[in-house]
Structure formats: structure tokens, C-alpha cells
XYZ file of C-alpha atoms in Angstrom:
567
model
C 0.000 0.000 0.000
C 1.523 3.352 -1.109
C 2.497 5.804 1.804
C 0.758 8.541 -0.540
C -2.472 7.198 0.135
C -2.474 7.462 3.846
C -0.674 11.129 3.695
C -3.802 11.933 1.268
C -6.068 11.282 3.611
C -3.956 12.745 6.270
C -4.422 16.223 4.170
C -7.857 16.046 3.561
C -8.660 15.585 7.271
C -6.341 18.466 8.228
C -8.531 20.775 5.720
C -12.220 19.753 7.694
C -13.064 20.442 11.520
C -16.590 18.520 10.463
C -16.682 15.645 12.415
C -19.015 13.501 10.159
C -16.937 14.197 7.355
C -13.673 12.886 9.300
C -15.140 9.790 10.082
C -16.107 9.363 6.619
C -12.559 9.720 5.109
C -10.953 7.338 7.665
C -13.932 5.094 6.941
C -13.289 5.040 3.533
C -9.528 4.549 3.959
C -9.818 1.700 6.074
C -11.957 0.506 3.850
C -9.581 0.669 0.872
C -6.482 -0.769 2.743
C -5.904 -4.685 2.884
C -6.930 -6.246 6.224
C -3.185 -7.041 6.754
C -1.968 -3.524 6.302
C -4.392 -1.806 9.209
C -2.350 -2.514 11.922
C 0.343 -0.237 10.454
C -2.096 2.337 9.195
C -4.360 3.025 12.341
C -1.368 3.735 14.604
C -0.012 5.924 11.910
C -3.585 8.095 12.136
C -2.911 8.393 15.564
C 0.469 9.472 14.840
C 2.359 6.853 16.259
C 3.920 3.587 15.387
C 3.674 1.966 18.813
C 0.866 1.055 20.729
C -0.387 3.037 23.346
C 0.919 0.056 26.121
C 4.376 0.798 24.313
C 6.868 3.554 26.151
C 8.709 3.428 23.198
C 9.905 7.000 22.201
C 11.828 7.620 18.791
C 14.994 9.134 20.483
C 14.942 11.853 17.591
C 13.792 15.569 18.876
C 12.740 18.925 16.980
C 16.735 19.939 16.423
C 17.781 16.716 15.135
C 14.512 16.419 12.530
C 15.677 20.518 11.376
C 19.104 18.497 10.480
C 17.414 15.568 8.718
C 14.671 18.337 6.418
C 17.896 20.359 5.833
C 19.686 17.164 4.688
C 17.156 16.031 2.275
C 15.981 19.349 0.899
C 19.597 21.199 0.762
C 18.341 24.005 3.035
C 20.714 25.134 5.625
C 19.355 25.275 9.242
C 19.607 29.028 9.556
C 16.840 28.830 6.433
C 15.007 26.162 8.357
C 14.751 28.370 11.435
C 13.561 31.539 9.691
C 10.466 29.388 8.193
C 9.766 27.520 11.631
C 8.908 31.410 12.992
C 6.765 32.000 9.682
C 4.757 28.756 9.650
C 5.188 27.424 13.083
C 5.449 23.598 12.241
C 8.501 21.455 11.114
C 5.953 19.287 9.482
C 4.735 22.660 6.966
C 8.603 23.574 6.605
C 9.419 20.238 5.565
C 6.181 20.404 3.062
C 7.440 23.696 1.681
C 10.857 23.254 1.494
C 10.398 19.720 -0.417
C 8.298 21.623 -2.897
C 11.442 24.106 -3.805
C 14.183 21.264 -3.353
C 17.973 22.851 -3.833
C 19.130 19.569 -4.589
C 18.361 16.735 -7.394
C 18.535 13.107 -6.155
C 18.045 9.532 -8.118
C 14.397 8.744 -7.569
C 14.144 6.369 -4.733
C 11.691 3.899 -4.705
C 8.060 4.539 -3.925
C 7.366 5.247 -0.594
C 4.838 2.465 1.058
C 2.658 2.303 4.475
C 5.502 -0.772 5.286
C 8.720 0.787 4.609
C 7.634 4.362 6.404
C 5.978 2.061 9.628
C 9.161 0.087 9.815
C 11.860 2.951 9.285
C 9.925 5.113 12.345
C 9.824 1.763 14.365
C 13.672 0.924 13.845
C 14.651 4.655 15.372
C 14.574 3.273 19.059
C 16.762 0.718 18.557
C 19.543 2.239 16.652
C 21.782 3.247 20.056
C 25.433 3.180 20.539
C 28.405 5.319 19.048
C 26.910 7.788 16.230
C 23.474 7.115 17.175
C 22.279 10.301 16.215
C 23.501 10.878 13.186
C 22.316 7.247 11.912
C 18.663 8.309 13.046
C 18.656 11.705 11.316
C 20.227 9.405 8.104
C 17.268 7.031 8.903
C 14.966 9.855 8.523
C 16.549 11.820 5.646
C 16.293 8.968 3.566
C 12.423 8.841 3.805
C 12.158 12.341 3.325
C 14.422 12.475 0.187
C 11.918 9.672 -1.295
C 9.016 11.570 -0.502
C 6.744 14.011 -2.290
C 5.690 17.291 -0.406
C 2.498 15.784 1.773
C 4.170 12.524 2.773
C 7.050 14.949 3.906
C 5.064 16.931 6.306
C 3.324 13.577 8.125
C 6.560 11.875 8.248
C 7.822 14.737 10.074
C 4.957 15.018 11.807
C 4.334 11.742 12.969
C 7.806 11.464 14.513
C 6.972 14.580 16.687
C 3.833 12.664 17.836
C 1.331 15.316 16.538
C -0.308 14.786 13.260
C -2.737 17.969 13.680
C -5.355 16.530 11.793
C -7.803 15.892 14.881
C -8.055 11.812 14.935
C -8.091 10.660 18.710
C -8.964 7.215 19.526
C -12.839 7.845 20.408
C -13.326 9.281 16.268
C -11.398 5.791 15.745
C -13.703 3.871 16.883
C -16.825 5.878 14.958
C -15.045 5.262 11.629
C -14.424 1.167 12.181
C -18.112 0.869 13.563
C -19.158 2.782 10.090
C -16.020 1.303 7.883
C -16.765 -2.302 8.394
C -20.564 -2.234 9.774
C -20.502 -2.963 13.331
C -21.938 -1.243 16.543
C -19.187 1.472 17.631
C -20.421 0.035 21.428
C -19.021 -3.777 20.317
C -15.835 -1.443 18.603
C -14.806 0.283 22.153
C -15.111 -3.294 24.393
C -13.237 -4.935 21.710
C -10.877 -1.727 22.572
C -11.020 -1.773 26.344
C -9.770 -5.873 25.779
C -6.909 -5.416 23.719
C -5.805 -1.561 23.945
C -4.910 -1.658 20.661
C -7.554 -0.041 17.369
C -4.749 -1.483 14.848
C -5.746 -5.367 16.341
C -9.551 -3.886 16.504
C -9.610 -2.787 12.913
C -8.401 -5.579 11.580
C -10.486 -8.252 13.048
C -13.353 -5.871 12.128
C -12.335 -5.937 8.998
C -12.064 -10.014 8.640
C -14.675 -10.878 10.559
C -16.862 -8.079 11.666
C -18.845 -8.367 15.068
C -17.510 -12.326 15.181
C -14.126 -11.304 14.689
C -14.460 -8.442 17.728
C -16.157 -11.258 20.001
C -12.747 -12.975 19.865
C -10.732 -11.021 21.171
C -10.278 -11.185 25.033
C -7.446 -9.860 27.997
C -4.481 -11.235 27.199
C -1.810 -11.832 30.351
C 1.247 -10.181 29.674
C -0.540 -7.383 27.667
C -2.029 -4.476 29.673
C -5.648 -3.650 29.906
C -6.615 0.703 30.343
C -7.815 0.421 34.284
C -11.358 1.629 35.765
C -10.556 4.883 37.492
C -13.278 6.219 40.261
C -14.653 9.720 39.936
C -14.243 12.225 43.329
C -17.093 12.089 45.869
C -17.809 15.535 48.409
C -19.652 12.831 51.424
C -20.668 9.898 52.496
C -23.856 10.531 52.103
C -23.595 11.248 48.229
C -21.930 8.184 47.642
C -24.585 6.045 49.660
C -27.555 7.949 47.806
C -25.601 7.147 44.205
C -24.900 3.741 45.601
C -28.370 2.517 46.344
C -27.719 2.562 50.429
C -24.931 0.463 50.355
C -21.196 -0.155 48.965
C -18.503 -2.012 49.209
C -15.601 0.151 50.877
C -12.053 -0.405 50.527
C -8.855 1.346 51.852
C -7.533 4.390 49.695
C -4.050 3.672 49.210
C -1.485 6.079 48.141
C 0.857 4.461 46.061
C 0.738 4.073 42.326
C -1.419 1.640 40.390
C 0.026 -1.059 39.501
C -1.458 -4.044 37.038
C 0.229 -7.617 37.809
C 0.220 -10.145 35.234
C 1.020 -13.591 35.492
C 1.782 -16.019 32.302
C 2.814 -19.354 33.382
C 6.346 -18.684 34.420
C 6.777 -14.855 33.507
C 5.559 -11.680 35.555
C 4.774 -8.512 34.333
C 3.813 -5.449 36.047
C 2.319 -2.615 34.445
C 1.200 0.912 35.329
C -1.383 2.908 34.839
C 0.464 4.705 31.945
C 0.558 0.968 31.144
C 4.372 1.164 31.029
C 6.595 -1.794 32.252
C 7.697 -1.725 35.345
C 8.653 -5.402 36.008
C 12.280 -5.279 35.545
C 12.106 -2.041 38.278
C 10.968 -4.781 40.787
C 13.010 -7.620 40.483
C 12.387 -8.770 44.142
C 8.288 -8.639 43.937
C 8.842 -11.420 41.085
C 8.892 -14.743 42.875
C 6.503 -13.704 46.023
C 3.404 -13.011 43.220
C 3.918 -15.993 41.325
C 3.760 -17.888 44.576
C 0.696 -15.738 45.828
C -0.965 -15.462 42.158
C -2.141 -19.401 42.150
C -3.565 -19.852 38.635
C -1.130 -20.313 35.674
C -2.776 -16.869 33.966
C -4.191 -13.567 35.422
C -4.300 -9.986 35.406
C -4.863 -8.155 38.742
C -5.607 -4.745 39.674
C -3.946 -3.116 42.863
C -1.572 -0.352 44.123
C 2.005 -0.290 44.826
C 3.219 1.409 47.660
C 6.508 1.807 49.709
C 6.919 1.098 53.239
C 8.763 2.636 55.278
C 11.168 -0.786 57.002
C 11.550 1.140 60.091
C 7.841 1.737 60.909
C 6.017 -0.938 58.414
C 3.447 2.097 58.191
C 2.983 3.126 54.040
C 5.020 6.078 52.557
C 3.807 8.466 50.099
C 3.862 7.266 46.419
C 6.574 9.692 45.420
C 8.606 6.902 47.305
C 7.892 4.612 44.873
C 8.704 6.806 41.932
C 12.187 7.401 44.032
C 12.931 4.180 43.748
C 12.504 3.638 40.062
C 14.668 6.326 39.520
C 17.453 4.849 41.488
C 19.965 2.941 38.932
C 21.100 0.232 41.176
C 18.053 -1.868 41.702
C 19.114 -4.463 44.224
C 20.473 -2.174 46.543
C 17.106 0.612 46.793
C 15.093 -2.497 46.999
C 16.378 -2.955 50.765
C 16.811 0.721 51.323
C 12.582 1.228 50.221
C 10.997 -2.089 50.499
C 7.592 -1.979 48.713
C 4.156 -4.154 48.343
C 1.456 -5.315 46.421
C -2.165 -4.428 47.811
C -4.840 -5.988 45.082
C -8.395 -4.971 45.087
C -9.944 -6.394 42.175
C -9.165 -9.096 39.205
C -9.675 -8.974 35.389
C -8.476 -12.494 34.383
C -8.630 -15.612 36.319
C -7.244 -18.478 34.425
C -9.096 -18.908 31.374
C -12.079 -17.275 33.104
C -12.545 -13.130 31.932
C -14.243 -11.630 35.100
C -14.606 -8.113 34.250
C -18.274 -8.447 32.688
C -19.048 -10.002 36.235
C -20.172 -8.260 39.022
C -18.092 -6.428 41.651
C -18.466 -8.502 44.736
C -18.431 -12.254 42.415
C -15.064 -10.480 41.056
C -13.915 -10.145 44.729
C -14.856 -13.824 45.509
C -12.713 -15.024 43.043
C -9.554 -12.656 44.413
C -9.691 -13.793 47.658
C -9.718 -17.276 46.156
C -6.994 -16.845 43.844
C -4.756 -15.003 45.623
C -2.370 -16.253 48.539
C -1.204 -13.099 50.799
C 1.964 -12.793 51.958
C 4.536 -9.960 53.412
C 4.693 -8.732 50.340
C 1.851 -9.327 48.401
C -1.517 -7.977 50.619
C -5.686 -7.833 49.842
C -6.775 -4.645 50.359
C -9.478 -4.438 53.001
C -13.153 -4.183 52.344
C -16.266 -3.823 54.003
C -19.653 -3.758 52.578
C -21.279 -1.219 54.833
C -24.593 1.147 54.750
C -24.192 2.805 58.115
C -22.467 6.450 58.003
C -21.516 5.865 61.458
C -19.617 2.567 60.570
C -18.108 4.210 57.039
C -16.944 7.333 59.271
C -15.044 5.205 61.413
C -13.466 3.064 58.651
C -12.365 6.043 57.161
C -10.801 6.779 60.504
C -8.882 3.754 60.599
C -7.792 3.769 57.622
C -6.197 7.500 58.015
C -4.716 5.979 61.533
C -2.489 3.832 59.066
C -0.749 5.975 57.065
C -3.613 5.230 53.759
C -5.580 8.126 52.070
C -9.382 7.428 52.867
C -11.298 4.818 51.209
C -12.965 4.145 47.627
C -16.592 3.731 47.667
C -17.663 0.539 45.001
C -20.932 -0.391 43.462
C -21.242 -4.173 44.145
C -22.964 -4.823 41.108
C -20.683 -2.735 39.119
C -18.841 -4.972 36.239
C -15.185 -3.623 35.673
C -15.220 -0.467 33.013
C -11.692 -0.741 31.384
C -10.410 2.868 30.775
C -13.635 4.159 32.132
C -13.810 7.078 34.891
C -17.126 5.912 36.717
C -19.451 6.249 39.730
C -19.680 3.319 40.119
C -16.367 3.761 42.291
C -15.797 6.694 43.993
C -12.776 8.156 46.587
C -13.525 9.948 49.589
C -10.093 11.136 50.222
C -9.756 13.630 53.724
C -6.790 15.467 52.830
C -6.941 19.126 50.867
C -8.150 18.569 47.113
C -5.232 18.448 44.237
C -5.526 18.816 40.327
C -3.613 16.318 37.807
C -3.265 18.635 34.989
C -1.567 18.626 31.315
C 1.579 20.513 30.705
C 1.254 21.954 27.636
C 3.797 24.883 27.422
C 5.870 27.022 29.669
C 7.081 30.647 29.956
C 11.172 31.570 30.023
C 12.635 31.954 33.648
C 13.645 35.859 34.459
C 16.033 37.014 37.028
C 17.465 33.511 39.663
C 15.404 31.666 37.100
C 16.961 32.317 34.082
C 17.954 29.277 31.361
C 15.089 27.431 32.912
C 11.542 27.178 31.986
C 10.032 29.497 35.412
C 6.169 28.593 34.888
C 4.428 26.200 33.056
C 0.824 26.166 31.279
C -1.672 23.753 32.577
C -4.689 21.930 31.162
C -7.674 20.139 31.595
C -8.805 17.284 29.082
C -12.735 18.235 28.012
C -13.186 14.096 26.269
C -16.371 15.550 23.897
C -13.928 17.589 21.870
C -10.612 15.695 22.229
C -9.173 18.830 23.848
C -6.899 20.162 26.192
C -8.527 23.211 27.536
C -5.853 25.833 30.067
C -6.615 26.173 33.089
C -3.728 27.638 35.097
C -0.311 29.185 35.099
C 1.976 27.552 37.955
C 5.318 29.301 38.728
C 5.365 28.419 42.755
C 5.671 25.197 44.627
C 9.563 24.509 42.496
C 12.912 24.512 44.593
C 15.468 25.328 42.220
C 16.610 21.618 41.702
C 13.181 20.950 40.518
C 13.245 23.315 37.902
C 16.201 22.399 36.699
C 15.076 18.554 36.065
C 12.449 19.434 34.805
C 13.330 22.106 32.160
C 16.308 19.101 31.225
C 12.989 17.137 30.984
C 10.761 19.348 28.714
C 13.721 20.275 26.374
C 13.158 16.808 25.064
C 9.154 17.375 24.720
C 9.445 20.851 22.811
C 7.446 21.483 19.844
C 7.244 23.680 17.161
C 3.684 25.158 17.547
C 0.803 24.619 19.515
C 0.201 21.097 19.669
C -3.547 20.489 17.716
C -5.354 19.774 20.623
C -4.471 22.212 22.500
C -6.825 24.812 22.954
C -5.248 27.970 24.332
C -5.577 31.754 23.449
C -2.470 31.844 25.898
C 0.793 32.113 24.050
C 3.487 31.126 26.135
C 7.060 31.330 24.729
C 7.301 26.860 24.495
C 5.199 24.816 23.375
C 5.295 20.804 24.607
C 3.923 17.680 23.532
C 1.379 17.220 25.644
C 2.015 14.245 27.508
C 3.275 15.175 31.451
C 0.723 15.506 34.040
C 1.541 18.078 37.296
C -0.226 17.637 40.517
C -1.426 20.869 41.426
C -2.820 22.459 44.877
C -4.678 25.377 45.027
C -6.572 27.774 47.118
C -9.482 28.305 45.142
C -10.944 27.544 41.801
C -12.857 30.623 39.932
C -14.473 31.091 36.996
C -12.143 32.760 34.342
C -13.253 34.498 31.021
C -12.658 32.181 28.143
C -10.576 34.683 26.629
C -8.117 33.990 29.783
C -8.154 30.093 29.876
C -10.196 28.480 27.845
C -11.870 25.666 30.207
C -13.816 28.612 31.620
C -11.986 27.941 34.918
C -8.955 29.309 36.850
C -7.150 28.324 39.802
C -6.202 31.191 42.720
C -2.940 30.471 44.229
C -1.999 27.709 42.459
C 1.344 25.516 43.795
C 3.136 22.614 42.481
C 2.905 19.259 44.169
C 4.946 16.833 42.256
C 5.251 15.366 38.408
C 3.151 11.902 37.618
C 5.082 9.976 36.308
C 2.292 7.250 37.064
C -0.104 9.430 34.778
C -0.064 10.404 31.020
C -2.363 12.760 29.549
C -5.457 10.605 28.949
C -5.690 9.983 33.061
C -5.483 13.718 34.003
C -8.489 15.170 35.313
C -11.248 17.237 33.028
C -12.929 20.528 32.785
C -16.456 18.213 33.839
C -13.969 17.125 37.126
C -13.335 21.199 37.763
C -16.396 22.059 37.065
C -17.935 19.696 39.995
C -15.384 20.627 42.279
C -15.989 24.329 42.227
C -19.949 23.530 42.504
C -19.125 21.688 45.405
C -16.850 24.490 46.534
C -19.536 26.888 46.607
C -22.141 25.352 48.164
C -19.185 25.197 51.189
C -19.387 29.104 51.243
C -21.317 30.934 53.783
């Protein structure tokens, strides 16, 4: 399949904001491209040629992509520079400057989906001694063989933005309408396997059949059910029916075990892999995991081997920073605490119900010292759910999460059917999606950064604050080393800001942010309608990516609930 037709289509949904009319040209593409061939062409829509389960980043940033345009056009970077202030994008530059070539080369051979998927997918791996300049050769090469379009979504698709407004929920849309099934039978099928290319082609073999076949898979990580914030008790009792199941709020970071016969996997919530991080959790799960295959839900947290009582989670994250494993695994001991399970066996158990799914945990699973049940207590009594809370605060844990017990498991769902009651001063996990230059002490780093909320209707990333306080100066410095790497261009094409700061970032870290107050802010200040007063920085999540950080719907509720507090 030729590369040209993707980067056709690629144009011709960067030209229409209508969203019917998007759907319809990916329908029609996936239509037109062999079954065999869509699980290199829906990744490449999304601008990616890795799963979303894959941490796998290309190693090749803005300044090294200037080097590989320059080298295949003729262009010198001073020339590249002037037209990245004009147009804003490396992937227009790249468009234009292909159009007005300096140089003549042989004609290369055509470009295909295959040889483009491959050559992005190979970047990663080329390491060692002259790294760099092999990738930007990688790179050049595809750009010298390709015409001005296919230039600018090459370029485009290695900076992980292809501006042309395809997320994963118009995905689904255009498989339910390219191959004729219900988008609702498209999403489970997606919630299973975390992957549309996998989705899109069993659509595309065997419509709704081929979509009933696919199931969890142990060793390959499933989107987890998050809970939505609760204000009382008594809210969660009246949207629970008079009753829930009530477990202990830990604060660590989630953590998804998988066992496959003799191998162990453990994956986050930014379903990264963490396994080889926690070499010494290994051989206590497969001892407390009993059948041969499962997937598990729980939390990972660090205890403190002095006290036995639980750290916080940025304990956790200090460890998997540390580079010499064995030794930080005495130093910050940690442990498993699983609430819930998603494959027993051969048996999938997230269509079942909430308290059949916990059954089947406590039969399954063997605690130990370092793999732990959380504990749960059905309970309908305020009285009683007041003084769990209590206990659980008494040992070191965060509150508790409220559960429907008829609630089946909704992968990469935010639900009520579970919600936290948490006692401790509200936080934000917000977007960071550009930052402003550091004046005075702070100069040479970035001094505040832009913050946004996801709104899921649109696909966007709305602002909603400026934070500049809450940083020692180490901080900063880590993390301006860190966002040099995520610099972009332009304003990244779901971002929806009519803030300009002076760098714009892929969106993909999440802050945790405290604040006073939230207030309602003119949209022509941030555009989520919201604002926060006094806002501080709490820490970076590195358990979080931007799909998981909260919305303007989350804000929204919060400073509704806020209000009704005032006198």
C-alpha cells in the first residue's frame, strides 16, 4: 500500500473540523487498505507507530529532525529556522521546502505504508556510538523519497502530533461505520486489547464475530477503571443505592500484575513496564498469584522498614529512579495491595459483578509480606463508614474508595460506580502543555508552566492555570532538562489555548497541582472557563499520562461543590 495514500487522507482531514466528514474519510480509507496492512495504518492516524501500552519514544527531537529536512531538501538550518517562525510547524517547513528542493537526487523507490511504519519503528533501537547521526540518516532517507504531503506527516508523525484531529474515540466511529458494526461492540473490543490497529483488523475479517474474539491477554495491559471524586458519604450512599462495598484508599501508584505461566509482568497505569524495576516482587506473586494466567488490579506502595506504616507514592517513583536496583530495593521495600481481578485463568471476570469479582480474588490469591488484599467492608451505616475512614487515616492510607457491588469492571472508564472519599486538601492532575522563560534567579530554565484540563467531547486540552510556585530550584532544573526533550514547534492540535506562552510541549506530562481556590475565568483567559487562585506545584506523575489527568467536567464539579461550602 503506497504511503501517498495514507498522507492523502492525512491532508484532507487536516482541511475539515466537520466531524461527520472525518469519520467518513478514515472510513473510507480503512476501507480501501488490505486487512493485513491496518495494523500499520491506524497507529499511523494516531500518529504513532507503537501502541499506546508501548513507552517506546523515537529518540529523535525537533533539532535533530531541522538536520534531517535540511539534509534532504539542501536548506541550511539558519533557512530552516527563519520558516519555523513564519509557519510554526517542522511538518509545513518540511512540506514547503520539499516543494522548492535545492538539490536533485536519483528517484528512490516509492514510498509504502511498510517501509515508512518500519523505518519510524527501527529509530529506538539504533543506540550506541553515532546514534544520532544514523537516526537523522534514517529519517533523511524517507524524506528524500518523498513528495511534499508525505514529507510533512513523516515529520509530523515522529513529533507525535499529526494535527489533523483523529483521537482514539473518532477511531472507533469510523471502524463501527467502515466495516458495519456497533461502535459500542468497537470500544469493548478496545477496552480488551488496547490496541484499534488489532480492533480494525479483526473488524475488517470478521466483523462483530471477529471483535467477540478477542479477550485480555496476560502479559498485555488492559486501560484500568478509574473512580470519579465524591464531596460525602452521604452522596456516595444515595448514588450507591444505600450500600457499597468500601475499601482502603491507598497512596501508592497503580500497579497491574500479570502472570503467564512462568513470567511476571507489572504494568502501570500509563501501562508502562515496570517489572524489571521490581526484580524482588517477582517470585513472592507468582507464589501468591495461584492460577497459571491472570491480570490483577492493585496499588504499589513503599513502606517505610523502620515503621512498616505506608510512605507516600513519590517513594515509589524514588525508587525507580534509582539505577542500582538491588540495593534501593532494601533501602525502600515496597508491596502489592490488590483490590480487584480482570483475568482468572481462562475465566474473563470483568463483565461479572463487583463482589463475584472479589470472591474469586480472595480465592486466587495467597497473601503474603509482600503481596496484601486490600481491606473491604460492605457497609450502609455512616456511622460505621466514618469510622473506617478513621482507621484507615490511623495507618498511614488516604481514605477509602466507595464501590458499586454490582458494578462490572469499566476498562479505561472514569465511573461512579467507584468513587474516593479522600480527607486530605483537594489536588488537580493537569496537562503541561507549554511554559514561559525563567527571568532574574530563574533564568535558562523554563520558570512557569501552562496547565490543562482534558474536556473528552472535543478531544481537547482546555488551560486552566499558570503555575510558577511550589519549584525549589533543583526541581526546575530537572524538569526544564525534561521538557527540552518534549518541545514542539507550535501549539500542539489539541491544544486549545488563546495563551501564548514562549514553548510549546507535547502534551504528555501531568503536574499535581494544589490550590486555594478555583474561579471562573473568562474564556478569553483560559479556555476551560476555569482558573485556579494560588496555584502551587505538588509533584510530576510519572504514574499518569495525559489521557488519566483530570477534566474541565472534574473542575467544574469541584468548584460547585466548593460553593455550596461558602457561607
Amino acid at each position: 500500500m503506497k504511503y501517498k495514500v495514507l498522507a492523502q487522507a492525512c491532508q484532507e482531514l487536516e482541511k475539515t473540523s466537520a466531524y461527520l466528514e472525518k469519520n467518513k474519510i478514515i472510513s473510507n480509507l480503512l476501507k480501501d487498505t488490505p486487512s493485513e496492512k491496518l495494523e500499520m495504518v491506524v497507529p499511523l492516524l494516531l500518529g504513532r507507530v507503537f501502541p499506546a501500552y508501548v513507552s517506546r519514544e523515537t529518540g529523535i527531537g525537533l533539532q535533530q529532525l531541522k538536520k534531517a529536512v535540511g539534509r534532504s531538501t539542501g536548506y541550511s538550518e539558519k533557512e530552516i529556522n527563519k520558516l519555523m517562525e513564519e509557519l510554526g510547524d517542522l511538518g509545513r517547513v518540511a512540506e514547503k521546502l520539499t516543494e522548492e528542493k535545492k538539490q536533485m537526487t536519483l528517484a528512490d523507490e516509492t514510498l509504502t505504508v511498510e517501509k515508512v511504519f518500519q523505518n519510524l519503528r527501527k529509530l529506538p533501537r539504533i543506540t550506541g556510538e553515532g546514534s544520532v547521526d544514523r537516526k537523522i540518516a534514517t529519517v533523511s532517507k524517507l524524506l528524500t523519497s518523498s513528495d511534499p504531503v508525505e514529507g510533512k506527516f513523516i515529520v509530523r508523525t515522529i513529533l507525535g502530533d499529526l494535527r489533523i484531529g483523529v483521537a482514539e474515540g473518532r477511531l472507533r466511529d469510523a471502524i463501527a461505520e467502515a466495516f458495519d458494526v456497533p461502535a459500542e461492540t468497537v470500544e469493548h473490543a478496545y477496552m480488551l486489547t488496547t490496541d484499534y490497529g488489532k480492533v480494525a483488523k479483526a473488524a475488517a475479517e470478521e466483523g462483530e464475530r471477529g471483535l467477540s474474539k478477542l479477550d485480555l491477554s496476560a502479559g498485555h495491559p488492559v486501560n484500568p477503571m478509574l473512580a470519579q471524586r465524591s464531596e460525602n458519604i452521604q452522596e456516595v450512599l444515595e448514588r450507591m443505592g444505600g450500600e457499597a462495598a468500601f475499601e482502603i484508599k491507598l497512596d501508592g501508584i497503580r500497579i497491574q500484575p500479570h502472570k503467564r505461566g512462568e513470567d511476571f509482568f507489572l504494568f502501570t497505569r500509563r501501562m508502562e513496564d515496570y517489572t524489571h524495576m521490581f526484580p524482588d516482587l517477582e517470585k513472592p506473586a507468582g507464589k501468591s498469584i495461584k492460577p497459571d494466567k491472570a491480570i490483577i488490579d492493585g496499588e504499589l506502595v513503599a513502606i517505610n522498614k523502620d515503621t512498616g506504616k505506608p510512605m507516600p507514592f513519590q517513594e515509589v517513583l524514588r525508587r525507580r529512579r534509582k539505577y542500582d536496583i538491588r540495593d534501593v530495593a532494601e533501602e525502600i521495600p515496597v508491596q502489592i495491595h490488590l483490590f480487584d481481578v480482570l483475568l482468572s485463568g481462562e475465566t474473563t471476570m470483568i463483565e461479572k459483578p463487583y463482589t463475584e469479582r472479589r470472591k474469586e480474588l480472595e480465592k486466587i490469591i495467597e497473601p503474603g509480606e509482600r503481596i496484601k488484599l486490600v481491606e473491604h467492608r460492605i457497609l450502609g451505616d455512616p456511622q460505621e463508614i466514618r469510622k473506617f475512614r478513621t482507621e484507615a487515616l490511623s495507618m498511614g492510607h488516604e481514605g477509602l474508595i466507595a464501590k458499586n457491588p454490582n458494578s462490572t469492571y469499566r476498562a479505561g472508564r472514569r465511573e461512579f460506580a467507584w468513587l474516593k472519599i479522600k480527607a486530605e486538601a483537594e489536588t488537580l492532575d493537569l496537562v503541561v502543555v507549554g511554559a514561559f522563560a525563567g527571568k532574574g534567579d530563574r533564568a535558562g530554565t523554563f520558570g512557569s508552566h501552562l496547565l490543562a484540563a482534558r474536556q473528552p467531547e472535543t478531544e481537547k486540552l482546555k488551560t486552566v492555570s499558570r503555575v510558577g510556585s511550589g519549584f525549589s530550584d533543583e526541581e526546575l532544573e530537572k524538569l526544564t532538562e525534561k521538557f527540552e526533550e518534549l518541545r514542539v514547534g507550535g501549539k500542539p492540535s489539541n491544544v486549545d489555548s488563546e495563551i501564548d506562552p514562549d514553548y510549546w510541549f507535547k502534551p504528555q506530562e501531568v503536574f499535581e497541582i494544589n490550590y486555594e481556590e478555583i474561579q471562573k475565568s473568562p474564556s478569553e483567559a483560559h479556555t476551560s472557563g476555569y482558573g485556579l487562585r494560588f496555584p502551587r506545584f505538588v509533584d510530576i506523575r510519572e504514574d499518569l499520562n495525559a489521557s488519566s489527568a483530570d477534566t474541565v467536567e472534574d473542575i467544574d464539579r469541584l468548584f460547585k461543590e466548593q460553593e455550596k461550602r461558602k457561607p
